[in-house]
Amino acid sequence: MTTEYELPLGVIFDMDGVLVDSEEFICEASCRMFKEKGLTVHPDDFLPFVGTGEDRYIGGVAEKYKFPVDINTAKKRTYDIYLQIIKGSLKPLPGVYEFIEVCQSMGKKIAVASSADRRKVMGNLAEIGLGTDRFDAVITAEDVIYKKPAPDIFLLAAERLGFASQNCLVVEDAVTGVAAAKAAGAHCLALTSSFTQAQLCDADFWAVDLSEVSLDALKWSHP
């Protein structure tokens, strides 16, 4: 019988910076897309929009340069480029397979909850050899109206797993993601793959990557 000391019941993974490091690839694809449209942008332009989903990732840079784009068209072209350049190059981050196995061996249900569109999420999972059948739920940007730092995506993921969000652990790497997790009432494990521990100070646990996670993150009780 599950007790409060066997929390979390569900583990919810962000995608980028947690399971894979796709930032280099989506940045390159976005730069190429803008270049095709006649605008030269720079990788640093995208930093404020990391973790917010491609609508804001592309749209924020377009706004910076006051460059009009149709987001849906621009995003489709970006994904076309992205899915080509990740082939044979996108790898899982350290500890991904092993941590998922540990969660499942402990009876945890697991979900992916990413601000990226389903096309990108599915492409990433396929490229690193993780089928959707490995997860109990997969939530993407199309499933919610309000994106991170709003809590909606994690609330929905917890609901799909069948648990209260307070009984879930969210694994994140971005400031907006940590904010969303805490707003949802979940515990949060922050990976310092994209931001520093100081920047992710609102999380409950920290690790460099999934290979370095203390089991304390998978065994806690409510205060």
JSON list of C-alpha atoms in Angstrom, two decimals:
[
{"chain": "A", "resi": 1, "resn": "MET", "atom": "CA", "xyz": [0.00, 0.00, 0.00]},
{"chain": "A", "resi": 2, "resn": "THR", "atom": "CA", "xyz": [1.34, 3.42, -0.93]},
{"chain": "A", "resi": 3, "resn": "THR", "atom": "CA", "xyz": [2.12, 5.70, 1.98]},
{"chain": "A", "resi": 4, "resn": "GLU", "atom": "CA", "xyz": [3.03, 9.38, 2.07]},
{"chain": "A", "resi": 5, "resn": "TYR", "atom": "CA", "xyz": [6.64, 8.30, 2.48]},
{"chain": "A", "resi": 6, "resn": "GLU", "atom": "CA", "xyz": [6.61, 6.73, -0.97]},
{"chain": "A", "resi": 7, "resn": "LEU", "atom": "CA", "xyz": [6.00, 10.01, -2.75]},
{"chain": "A", "resi": 8, "resn": "PRO", "atom": "CA", "xyz": [6.28, 11.10, -5.49]},
{"chain": "A", "resi": 9, "resn": "LEU", "atom": "CA", "xyz": [3.71, 8.87, -7.16]},
{"chain": "A", "resi": 10, "resn": "GLY", "atom": "CA", "xyz": [4.31, 10.49, -10.52]},
{"chain": "A", "resi": 11, "resn": "VAL", "atom": "CA", "xyz": [7.45, 11.89, -12.16]},
{"chain": "A", "resi": 12, "resn": "ILE", "atom": "CA", "xyz": [6.96, 14.48, -14.89]},
{"chain": "A", "resi": 13, "resn": "PHE", "atom": "CA", "xyz": [9.85, 15.23, -17.23]},
{"chain": "A", "resi": 14, "resn": "ASP", "atom": "CA", "xyz": [10.38, 18.35, -19.23]},
{"chain": "A", "resi": 15, "resn": "MET", "atom": "CA", "xyz": [11.99, 17.49, -22.56]},
{"chain": "A", "resi": 16, "resn": "ASP", "atom": "CA", "xyz": [14.68, 19.97, -23.56]},
{"chain": "A", "resi": 17, "resn": "GLY", "atom": "CA", "xyz": [17.60, 20.16, -21.14]},
{"chain": "A", "resi": 18, "resn": "VAL", "atom": "CA", "xyz": [16.25, 17.17, -19.21]},
{"chain": "A", "resi": 19, "resn": "LEU", "atom": "CA", "xyz": [15.98, 14.23, -21.60]},
{"chain": "A", "resi": 20, "resn": "VAL", "atom": "CA", "xyz": [17.88, 15.80, -24.50]},
{"chain": "A", "resi": 21, "resn": "ASP", "atom": "CA", "xyz": [19.92, 18.92, -25.15]},
{"chain": "A", "resi": 22, "resn": "SER", "atom": "CA", "xyz": [18.27, 20.24, -28.27]},
{"chain": "A", "resi": 23, "resn": "GLU", "atom": "CA", "xyz": [19.02, 23.91, -27.69]},
{"chain": "A", "resi": 24, "resn": "GLU", "atom": "CA", "xyz": [21.94, 23.98, -30.12]},
{"chain": "A", "resi": 25, "resn": "PHE", "atom": "CA", "xyz": [19.82, 22.37, -32.83]},
{"chain": "A", "resi": 26, "resn": "ILE", "atom": "CA", "xyz": [16.62, 24.41, -32.42]},
{"chain": "A", "resi": 27, "resn": "CYS", "atom": "CA", "xyz": [18.71, 27.57, -32.25]},
{"chain": "A", "resi": 28, "resn": "GLU", "atom": "CA", "xyz": [20.51, 26.67, -35.48]},
{"chain": "A", "resi": 29, "resn": "ALA", "atom": "CA", "xyz": [17.23, 25.75, -37.17]},
{"chain": "A", "resi": 30, "resn": "SER", "atom": "CA", "xyz": [15.64, 29.02, -36.08]},
{"chain": "A", "resi": 31, "resn": "CYS", "atom": "CA", "xyz": [18.63, 31.05, -37.26]},
{"chain": "A", "resi": 32, "resn": "ARG", "atom": "CA", "xyz": [18.49, 29.31, -40.63]},
{"chain": "A", "resi": 33, "resn": "MET", "atom": "CA", "xyz": [14.76, 29.93, -40.89]},
{"chain": "A", "resi": 34, "resn": "PHE", "atom": "CA", "xyz": [15.18, 33.66, -40.23]},
{"chain": "A", "resi": 35, "resn": "LYS", "atom": "CA", "xyz": [18.10, 33.77, -42.67]},
{"chain": "A", "resi": 36, "resn": "GLU", "atom": "CA", "xyz": [15.88, 32.31, -45.38]},
{"chain": "A", "resi": 37, "resn": "LYS", "atom": "CA", "xyz": [13.43, 35.12, -44.69]},
{"chain": "A", "resi": 38, "resn": "GLY", "atom": "CA", "xyz": [16.17, 37.75, -45.00]},
{"chain": "A", "resi": 39, "resn": "LEU", "atom": "CA", "xyz": [16.97, 38.43, -41.33]},
{"chain": "A", "resi": 40, "resn": "THR", "atom": "CA", "xyz": [20.27, 37.58, -39.64]},
{"chain": "A", "resi": 41, "resn": "VAL", "atom": "CA", "xyz": [19.81, 36.74, -35.97]},
{"chain": "A", "resi": 42, "resn": "HIS", "atom": "CA", "xyz": [22.26, 35.48, -33.35]},
{"chain": "A", "resi": 43, "resn": "PRO", "atom": "CA", "xyz": [22.15, 32.59, -30.85]},
{"chain": "A", "resi": 44, "resn": "ASP", "atom": "CA", "xyz": [22.18, 34.98, -27.87]},
{"chain": "A", "resi": 45, "resn": "ASP", "atom": "CA", "xyz": [18.93, 36.51, -29.14]},
{"chain": "A", "resi": 46, "resn": "PHE", "atom": "CA", "xyz": [17.08, 33.34, -28.15]},
{"chain": "A", "resi": 47, "resn": "LEU", "atom": "CA", "xyz": [18.37, 33.02, -24.57]},
{"chain": "A", "resi": 48, "resn": "PRO", "atom": "CA", "xyz": [15.50, 34.97, -22.90]},
{"chain": "A", "resi": 49, "resn": "PHE", "atom": "CA", "xyz": [13.00, 32.60, -24.51]},
{"chain": "A", "resi": 50, "resn": "VAL", "atom": "CA", "xyz": [14.54, 29.23, -23.63]},
{"chain": "A", "resi": 51, "resn": "GLY", "atom": "CA", "xyz": [11.92, 26.92, -22.14]},
{"chain": "A", "resi": 52, "resn": "THR", "atom": "CA", "xyz": [8.92, 28.95, -23.27]},
{"chain": "A", "resi": 53, "resn": "GLY", "atom": "CA", "xyz": [7.99, 26.94, -26.37]},
{"chain": "A", "resi": 54, "resn": "GLU", "atom": "CA", "xyz": [8.69, 27.66, -30.01]},
{"chain": "A", "resi": 55, "resn": "ASP", "atom": "CA", "xyz": [5.85, 30.18, -30.44]},
{"chain": "A", "resi": 56, "resn": "ARG", "atom": "CA", "xyz": [7.55, 32.49, -27.97]},
{"chain": "A", "resi": 57, "resn": "TYR", "atom": "CA", "xyz": [11.09, 31.34, -28.86]},
{"chain": "A", "resi": 58, "resn": "ILE", "atom": "CA", "xyz": [10.63, 32.44, -32.48]},
{"chain": "A", "resi": 59, "resn": "GLY", "atom": "CA", "xyz": [8.12, 35.19, -31.82]},
{"chain": "A", "resi": 60, "resn": "GLY", "atom": "CA", "xyz": [10.22, 36.86, -29.15]},
{"chain": "A", "resi": 61, "resn": "VAL", "atom": "CA", "xyz": [13.21, 37.19, -31.47]},
{"chain": "A", "resi": 62, "resn": "ALA", "atom": "CA", "xyz": [10.98, 38.44, -34.29]},
{"chain": "A", "resi": 63, "resn": "GLU", "atom": "CA", "xyz": [9.61, 41.10, -31.93]},
{"chain": "A", "resi": 64, "resn": "LYS", "atom": "CA", "xyz": [13.13, 42.11, -30.89]},
{"chain": "A", "resi": 65, "resn": "TYR", "atom": "CA", "xyz": [13.99, 42.90, -34.49]},
{"chain": "A", "resi": 66, "resn": "LYS", "atom": "CA", "xyz": [10.49, 44.21, -35.31]},
{"chain": "A", "resi": 67, "resn": "PHE", "atom": "CA", "xyz": [10.44, 41.60, -38.05]},
{"chain": "A", "resi": 68, "resn": "PRO", "atom": "CA", "xyz": [6.95, 40.40, -39.02]},
{"chain": "A", "resi": 69, "resn": "VAL", "atom": "CA", "xyz": [6.51, 36.64, -39.25]},
{"chain": "A", "resi": 70, "resn": "ASP", "atom": "CA", "xyz": [3.59, 34.26, -39.43]},
{"chain": "A", "resi": 71, "resn": "ILE", "atom": "CA", "xyz": [4.37, 32.08, -36.42]},
{"chain": "A", "resi": 72, "resn": "ASN", "atom": "CA", "xyz": [2.76, 28.92, -37.75]},
{"chain": "A", "resi": 73, "resn": "THR", "atom": "CA", "xyz": [4.61, 29.13, -41.08]},
{"chain": "A", "resi": 74, "resn": "ALA", "atom": "CA", "xyz": [7.89, 30.08, -39.42]},
{"chain": "A", "resi": 75, "resn": "LYS", "atom": "CA", "xyz": [7.58, 27.29, -36.86]},
{"chain": "A", "resi": 76, "resn": "LYS", "atom": "CA", "xyz": [6.78, 24.68, -39.51]},
{"chain": "A", "resi": 77, "resn": "ARG", "atom": "CA", "xyz": [9.87, 25.63, -41.50]},
{"chain": "A", "resi": 78, "resn": "THR", "atom": "CA", "xyz": [11.99, 25.65, -38.34]},
{"chain": "A", "resi": 79, "resn": "TYR", "atom": "CA", "xyz": [10.83, 22.15, -37.47]},
{"chain": "A", "resi": 80, "resn": "ASP", "atom": "CA", "xyz": [11.50, 20.96, -41.03]},
{"chain": "A", "resi": 81, "resn": "ILE", "atom": "CA", "xyz": [15.11, 22.10, -40.63]},
{"chain": "A", "resi": 82, "resn": "TYR", "atom": "CA", "xyz": [15.37, 20.89, -37.04]},
{"chain": "A", "resi": 83, "resn": "LEU", "atom": "CA", "xyz": [14.21, 17.34, -37.75]},
{"chain": "A", "resi": 84, "resn": "GLN", "atom": "CA", "xyz": [16.82, 17.06, -40.48]},
{"chain": "A", "resi": 85, "resn": "ILE", "atom": "CA", "xyz": [19.79, 18.33, -38.50]},
{"chain": "A", "resi": 86, "resn": "ILE", "atom": "CA", "xyz": [19.13, 16.19, -35.40]},
{"chain": "A", "resi": 87, "resn": "LYS", "atom": "CA", "xyz": [19.37, 12.93, -37.35]},
{"chain": "A", "resi": 88, "resn": "GLY", "atom": "CA", "xyz": [22.28, 10.94, -35.96]},
{"chain": "A", "resi": 89, "resn": "SER", "atom": "CA", "xyz": [23.31, 13.90, -33.79]},
{"chain": "A", "resi": 90, "resn": "LEU", "atom": "CA", "xyz": [20.74, 14.32, -31.01]},
{"chain": "A", "resi": 91, "resn": "LYS", "atom": "CA", "xyz": [21.65, 12.17, -28.00]},
{"chain": "A", "resi": 92, "resn": "PRO", "atom": "CA", "xyz": [20.01, 11.54, -24.63]},
{"chain": "A", "resi": 93, "resn": "LEU", "atom": "CA", "xyz": [21.54, 13.42, -21.74]},
{"chain": "A", "resi": 94, "resn": "PRO", "atom": "CA", "xyz": [23.50, 11.38, -19.17]},
{"chain": "A", "resi": 95, "resn": "GLY", "atom": "CA", "xyz": [21.45, 9.07, -16.98]},
{"chain": "A", "resi": 96, "resn": "VAL", "atom": "CA", "xyz": [18.17, 9.35, -18.90]},
{"chain": "A", "resi": 97, "resn": "TYR", "atom": "CA", "xyz": [17.56, 5.63, -19.53]},
{"chain": "A", "resi": 98, "resn": "GLU", "atom": "CA", "xyz": [18.80, 4.62, -16.11]},
{"chain": "A", "resi": 99, "resn": "PHE", "atom": "CA", "xyz": [16.72, 7.20, -14.22]},
{"chain": "A", "resi": 100, "resn": "ILE", "atom": "CA", "xyz": [13.56, 6.24, -16.10]},
{"chain": "A", "resi": 101, "resn": "GLU", "atom": "CA", "xyz": [14.22, 2.60, -15.21]},
{"chain": "A", "resi": 102, "resn": "VAL", "atom": "CA", "xyz": [14.70, 3.51, -11.54]},
{"chain": "A", "resi": 103, "resn": "CYS", "atom": "CA", "xyz": [11.41, 5.44, -11.50]},
{"chain": "A", "resi": 104, "resn": "GLN", "atom": "CA", "xyz": [9.52, 2.57, -13.07]},
{"chain": "A", "resi": 105, "resn": "SER", "atom": "CA", "xyz": [11.17, -0.03, -10.82]},
{"chain": "A", "resi": 106, "resn": "MET", "atom": "CA", "xyz": [9.90, 2.00, -7.85]},
{"chain": "A", "resi": 107, "resn": "GLY", "atom": "CA", "xyz": [6.37, 1.93, -9.24]},
{"chain": "A", "resi": 108, "resn": "LYS", "atom": "CA", "xyz": [6.27, 5.56, -10.33]},
{"chain": "A", "resi": 109, "resn": "LYS", "atom": "CA", "xyz": [4.14, 6.62, -13.27]},
{"chain": "A", "resi": 110, "resn": "ILE", "atom": "CA", "xyz": [6.05, 8.87, -15.64]},
{"chain": "A", "resi": 111, "resn": "ALA", "atom": "CA", "xyz": [5.11, 11.60, -18.12]},
{"chain": "A", "resi": 112, "resn": "VAL", "atom": "CA", "xyz": [6.73, 14.02, -20.52]},
{"chain": "A", "resi": 113, "resn": "ALA", "atom": "CA", "xyz": [5.40, 17.58, -20.34]},
{"chain": "A", "resi": 114, "resn": "SER", "atom": "CA", "xyz": [7.09, 19.85, -22.87]},
{"chain": "A", "resi": 115, "resn": "SER", "atom": "CA", "xyz": [6.38, 23.38, -24.06]},
{"chain": "A", "resi": 116, "resn": "ALA", "atom": "CA", "xyz": [7.49, 22.25, -27.52]},
{"chain": "A", "resi": 117, "resn": "ASP", "atom": "CA", "xyz": [4.99, 21.22, -30.16]},
{"chain": "A", "resi": 118, "resn": "ARG", "atom": "CA", "xyz": [4.14, 17.54, -30.52]},
{"chain": "A", "resi": 119, "resn": "ARG", "atom": "CA", "xyz": [6.07, 17.29, -33.78]},
{"chain": "A", "resi": 120, "resn": "LYS", "atom": "CA", "xyz": [9.31, 18.23, -32.06]},
{"chain": "A", "resi": 121, "resn": "VAL", "atom": "CA", "xyz": [8.64, 16.12, -28.97]},
{"chain": "A", "resi": 122, "resn": "MET", "atom": "CA", "xyz": [7.90, 13.01, -31.00]},
{"chain": "A", "resi": 123, "resn": "GLY", "atom": "CA", "xyz": [10.93, 13.63, -33.21]},
{"chain": "A", "resi": 124, "resn": "ASN", "atom": "CA", "xyz": [13.17, 13.95, -30.15]},
{"chain": "A", "resi": 125, "resn": "LEU", "atom": "CA", "xyz": [11.84, 10.81, -28.46]},
{"chain": "A", "resi": 126, "resn": "ALA", "atom": "CA", "xyz": [12.18, 8.78, -31.66]},
{"chain": "A", "resi": 127, "resn": "GLU", "atom": "CA", "xyz": [15.74, 10.00, -32.23]},
{"chain": "A", "resi": 128, "resn": "ILE", "atom": "CA", "xyz": [16.91, 8.92, -28.76]},
{"chain": "A", "resi": 129, "resn": "GLY", "atom": "CA", "xyz": [15.06, 5.61, -28.90]},
{"chain": "A", "resi": 130, "resn": "LEU", "atom": "CA", "xyz": [12.33, 6.34, -26.35]},
{"chain": "A", "resi": 131, "resn": "GLY", "atom": "CA", "xyz": [8.93, 5.39, -27.72]},
{"chain": "A", "resi": 132, "resn": "THR", "atom": "CA", "xyz": [5.83, 7.00, -26.30]},
{"chain": "A", "resi": 133, "resn": "ASP", "atom": "CA", "xyz": [4.95, 3.58, -24.88]},
{"chain": "A", "resi": 134, "resn": "ARG", "atom": "CA", "xyz": [7.68, 4.14, -22.29]},
{"chain": "A", "resi": 135, "resn": "PHE", "atom": "CA", "xyz": [5.58, 6.93, -20.75]},
{"chain": "A", "resi": 136, "resn": "ASP", "atom": "CA", "xyz": [2.17, 6.93, -19.12]},
{"chain": "A", "resi": 137, "resn": "ALA", "atom": "CA", "xyz": [1.38, 10.35, -20.63]},
{"chain": "A", "resi": 138, "resn": "VAL", "atom": "CA", "xyz": [2.92, 12.78, -23.12]},
{"chain": "A", "resi": 139, "resn": "ILE", "atom": "CA", "xyz": [1.79, 16.41, -22.90]},
{"chain": "A", "resi": 140, "resn": "THR", "atom": "CA", "xyz": [2.89, 19.04, -25.43]},
{"chain": "A", "resi": 141, "resn": "ALA", "atom": "CA", "xyz": [2.27, 22.70, -26.22]},
{"chain": "A", "resi": 142, "resn": "GLU", "atom": "CA", "xyz": [-0.88, 21.92, -28.18]},
{"chain": "A", "resi": 143, "resn": "ASP", "atom": "CA", "xyz": [-2.54, 20.47, -25.09]},
{"chain": "A", "resi": 144, "resn": "VAL", "atom": "CA", "xyz": [-2.65, 23.70, -23.06]},
{"chain": "A", "resi": 145, "resn": "ILE", "atom": "CA", "xyz": [-3.51, 27.33, -23.73]},
{"chain": "A", "resi": 146, "resn": "TYR", "atom": "CA", "xyz": [-1.26, 28.94, -21.15]},
{"chain": "A", "resi": 147, "resn": "LYS", "atom": "CA", "xyz": [2.41, 28.02, -21.36]},
{"chain": "A", "resi": 148, "resn": "LYS", "atom": "CA", "xyz": [5.13, 28.02, -18.69]},
{"chain": "A", "resi": 149, "resn": "PRO", "atom": "CA", "xyz": [5.55, 29.77, -16.28]},
{"chain": "A", "resi": 150, "resn": "ALA", "atom": "CA", "xyz": [1.81, 29.08, -15.98]},
{"chain": "A", "resi": 151, "resn": "PRO", "atom": "CA", "xyz": [1.27, 25.74, -14.20]},
{"chain": "A", "resi": 152, "resn": "ASP", "atom": "CA", "xyz": [-1.24, 24.34, -16.71]},
{"chain": "A", "resi": 153, "resn": "ILE", "atom": "CA", "xyz": [1.02, 21.83, -18.44]},
{"chain": "A", "resi": 154, "resn": "PHE", "atom": "CA", "xyz": [2.08, 20.20, -15.18]},
{"chain": "A", "resi": 155, "resn": "LEU", "atom": "CA", "xyz": [-1.44, 20.21, -13.77]},
{"chain": "A", "resi": 156, "resn": "LEU", "atom": "CA", "xyz": [-2.63, 18.43, -16.90]},
{"chain": "A", "resi": 157, "resn": "ALA", "atom": "CA", "xyz": [0.25, 15.95, -16.78]},
{"chain": "A", "resi": 158, "resn": "ALA", "atom": "CA", "xyz": [-0.54, 15.09, -13.16]},
{"chain": "A", "resi": 159, "resn": "GLU", "atom": "CA", "xyz": [-4.22, 14.68, -14.05]},
{"chain": "A", "resi": 160, "resn": "ARG", "atom": "CA", "xyz": [-3.34, 12.34, -16.93]},
{"chain": "A", "resi": 161, "resn": "LEU", "atom": "CA", "xyz": [-1.22, 10.29, -14.53]},
{"chain": "A", "resi": 162, "resn": "GLY", "atom": "CA", "xyz": [-4.13, 10.14, -12.12]},
{"chain": "A", "resi": 163, "resn": "PHE", "atom": "CA", "xyz": [-2.49, 11.99, -9.23]},
{"chain": "A", "resi": 164, "resn": "ALA", "atom": "CA", "xyz": [-2.71, 15.34, -7.50]},
{"chain": "A", "resi": 165, "resn": "SER", "atom": "CA", "xyz": [0.14, 17.58, -8.62]},
{"chain": "A", "resi": 166, "resn": "GLN", "atom": "CA", "xyz": [1.28, 17.79, -4.98]},
{"chain": "A", "resi": 167, "resn": "ASN", "atom": "CA", "xyz": [2.11, 14.10, -5.25]},
{"chain": "A", "resi": 168, "resn": "CYS", "atom": "CA", "xyz": [4.32, 14.54, -8.31]},
{"chain": "A", "resi": 169, "resn": "LEU", "atom": "CA", "xyz": [7.94, 15.42, -8.93]},
{"chain": "A", "resi": 170, "resn": "VAL", "atom": "CA", "xyz": [8.63, 17.67, -11.91]},
{"chain": "A", "resi": 171, "resn": "VAL", "atom": "CA", "xyz": [12.08, 17.46, -13.50]},
{"chain": "A", "resi": 172, "resn": "GLU", "atom": "CA", "xyz": [13.02, 20.78, -15.10]},
{"chain": "A", "resi": 173, "resn": "ASP", "atom": "CA", "xyz": [16.04, 22.72, -16.27]},
{"chain": "A", "resi": 174, "resn": "ALA", "atom": "CA", "xyz": [14.62, 26.20, -16.98]},
{"chain": "A", "resi": 175, "resn": "VAL", "atom": "CA", "xyz": [13.65, 29.09, -14.72]},
{"chain": "A", "resi": 176, "resn": "THR", "atom": "CA", "xyz": [10.18, 29.28, -16.27]},
{"chain": "A", "resi": 177, "resn": "GLY", "atom": "CA", "xyz": [9.76, 25.53, -15.85]},
{"chain": "A", "resi": 178, "resn": "VAL", "atom": "CA", "xyz": [10.67, 25.59, -12.17]},
{"chain": "A", "resi": 179, "resn": "ALA", "atom": "CA", "xyz": [8.23, 28.47, -11.66]},
{"chain": "A", "resi": 180, "resn": "ALA", "atom": "CA", "xyz": [5.50, 26.47, -13.42]},
{"chain": "A", "resi": 181, "resn": "ALA", "atom": "CA", "xyz": [6.20, 23.38, -11.33]},
{"chain": "A", "resi": 182, "resn": "LYS", "atom": "CA", "xyz": [6.01, 25.29, -8.06]},
{"chain": "A", "resi": 183, "resn": "ALA", "atom": "CA", "xyz": [2.89, 27.15, -9.20]},
{"chain": "A", "resi": 184, "resn": "ALA", "atom": "CA", "xyz": [1.33, 23.73, -9.82]},
{"chain": "A", "resi": 185, "resn": "GLY", "atom": "CA", "xyz": [2.14, 22.74, -6.23]},
{"chain": "A", "resi": 186, "resn": "ALA", "atom": "CA", "xyz": [4.55, 20.01, -7.30]},
{"chain": "A", "resi": 187, "resn": "HIS", "atom": "CA", "xyz": [7.98, 19.23, -5.93]},
{"chain": "A", "resi": 188, "resn": "CYS", "atom": "CA", "xyz": [10.71, 20.11, -8.40]},
{"chain": "A", "resi": 189, "resn": "LEU", "atom": "CA", "xyz": [14.06, 18.59, -9.29]},
{"chain": "A", "resi": 190, "resn": "ALA", "atom": "CA", "xyz": [16.12, 21.16, -11.19]},
{"chain": "A", "resi": 191, "resn": "LEU", "atom": "CA", "xyz": [18.92, 20.08, -13.52]},
{"chain": "A", "resi": 192, "resn": "THR", "atom": "CA", "xyz": [21.65, 22.65, -13.94]},
{"chain": "A", "resi": 193, "resn": "SER", "atom": "CA", "xyz": [22.18, 21.83, -17.63]},
{"chain": "A", "resi": 194, "resn": "SER", "atom": "CA", "xyz": [20.91, 25.22, -18.82]},
{"chain": "A", "resi": 195, "resn": "PHE", "atom": "CA", "xyz": [20.87, 27.51, -15.78]},
{"chain": "A", "resi": 196, "resn": "THR", "atom": "CA", "xyz": [22.76, 27.68, -12.48]},
{"chain": "A", "resi": 197, "resn": "GLN", "atom": "CA", "xyz": [21.48, 26.43, -9.14]},
{"chain": "A", "resi": 198, "resn": "ALA", "atom": "CA", "xyz": [21.24, 30.05, -8.00]},
{"chain": "A", "resi": 199, "resn": "GLN", "atom": "CA", "xyz": [18.95, 30.81, -10.94]},
{"chain": "A", "resi": 200, "resn": "LEU", "atom": "CA", "xyz": [16.89, 27.69, -10.15]},
{"chain": "A", "resi": 201, "resn": "CYS", "atom": "CA", "xyz": [16.80, 28.39, -6.42]},
{"chain": "A", "resi": 202, "resn": "ASP", "atom": "CA", "xyz": [13.03, 27.80, -6.09]},
{"chain": "A", "resi": 203, "resn": "ALA", "atom": "CA", "xyz": [13.43, 24.08, -6.80]},
{"chain": "A", "resi": 204, "resn": "ASP", "atom": "CA", "xyz": [13.46, 21.44, -4.04]},
{"chain": "A", "resi": 205, "resn": "PHE", "atom": "CA", "xyz": [16.33, 19.33, -5.35]},
{"chain": "A", "resi": 206, "resn": "TRP", "atom": "CA", "xyz": [19.21, 19.94, -7.76]},
{"chain": "A", "resi": 207, "resn": "ALA", "atom": "CA", "xyz": [21.54, 17.82, -9.87]},
{"chain": "A", "resi": 208, "resn": "VAL", "atom": "CA", "xyz": [23.86, 18.33, -12.82]},
{"chain": "A", "resi": 209, "resn": "ASP", "atom": "CA", "xyz": [21.96, 15.73, -14.81]},
{"chain": "A", "resi": 210, "resn": "LEU", "atom": "CA", "xyz": [19.84, 12.62, -14.25]},
{"chain": "A", "resi": 211, "resn": "SER", "atom": "CA", "xyz": [22.91, 10.45, -13.62]},
{"chain": "A", "resi": 212, "resn": "GLU", "atom": "CA", "xyz": [23.66, 12.50, -10.48]},
{"chain": "A", "resi": 213, "resn": "VAL", "atom": "CA", "xyz": [20.21, 12.59, -8.85]},
{"chain": "A", "resi": 214, "resn": "SER", "atom": "CA", "xyz": [19.97, 11.66, -5.17]},
{"chain": "A", "resi": 215, "resn": "LEU", "atom": "CA", "xyz": [17.24, 9.14, -4.38]},
{"chain": "A", "resi": 216, "resn": "ASP", "atom": "CA", "xyz": [15.97, 11.71, -1.87]},
{"chain": "A", "resi": 217, "resn": "ALA", "atom": "CA", "xyz": [14.22, 13.31, -4.85]},
{"chain": "A", "resi": 218, "resn": "LEU", "atom": "CA", "xyz": [12.23, 10.12, -5.31]},
{"chain": "A", "resi": 219, "resn": "LYS", "atom": "CA", "xyz": [11.46, 9.56, -1.62]},
{"chain": "A", "resi": 220, "resn": "TRP", "atom": "CA", "xyz": [9.88, 12.35, 0.33]},
{"chain": "A", "resi": 221, "resn": "SER", "atom": "CA", "xyz": [6.84, 13.04, 2.45]},
{"chain": "A", "resi": 222, "resn": "HIS", "atom": "CA", "xyz": [4.55, 16.03, 2.67]},
{"chain": "A", "resi": 223, "resn": "PRO", "atom": "CA", "xyz": [5.61, 18.55, 5.31]}
]
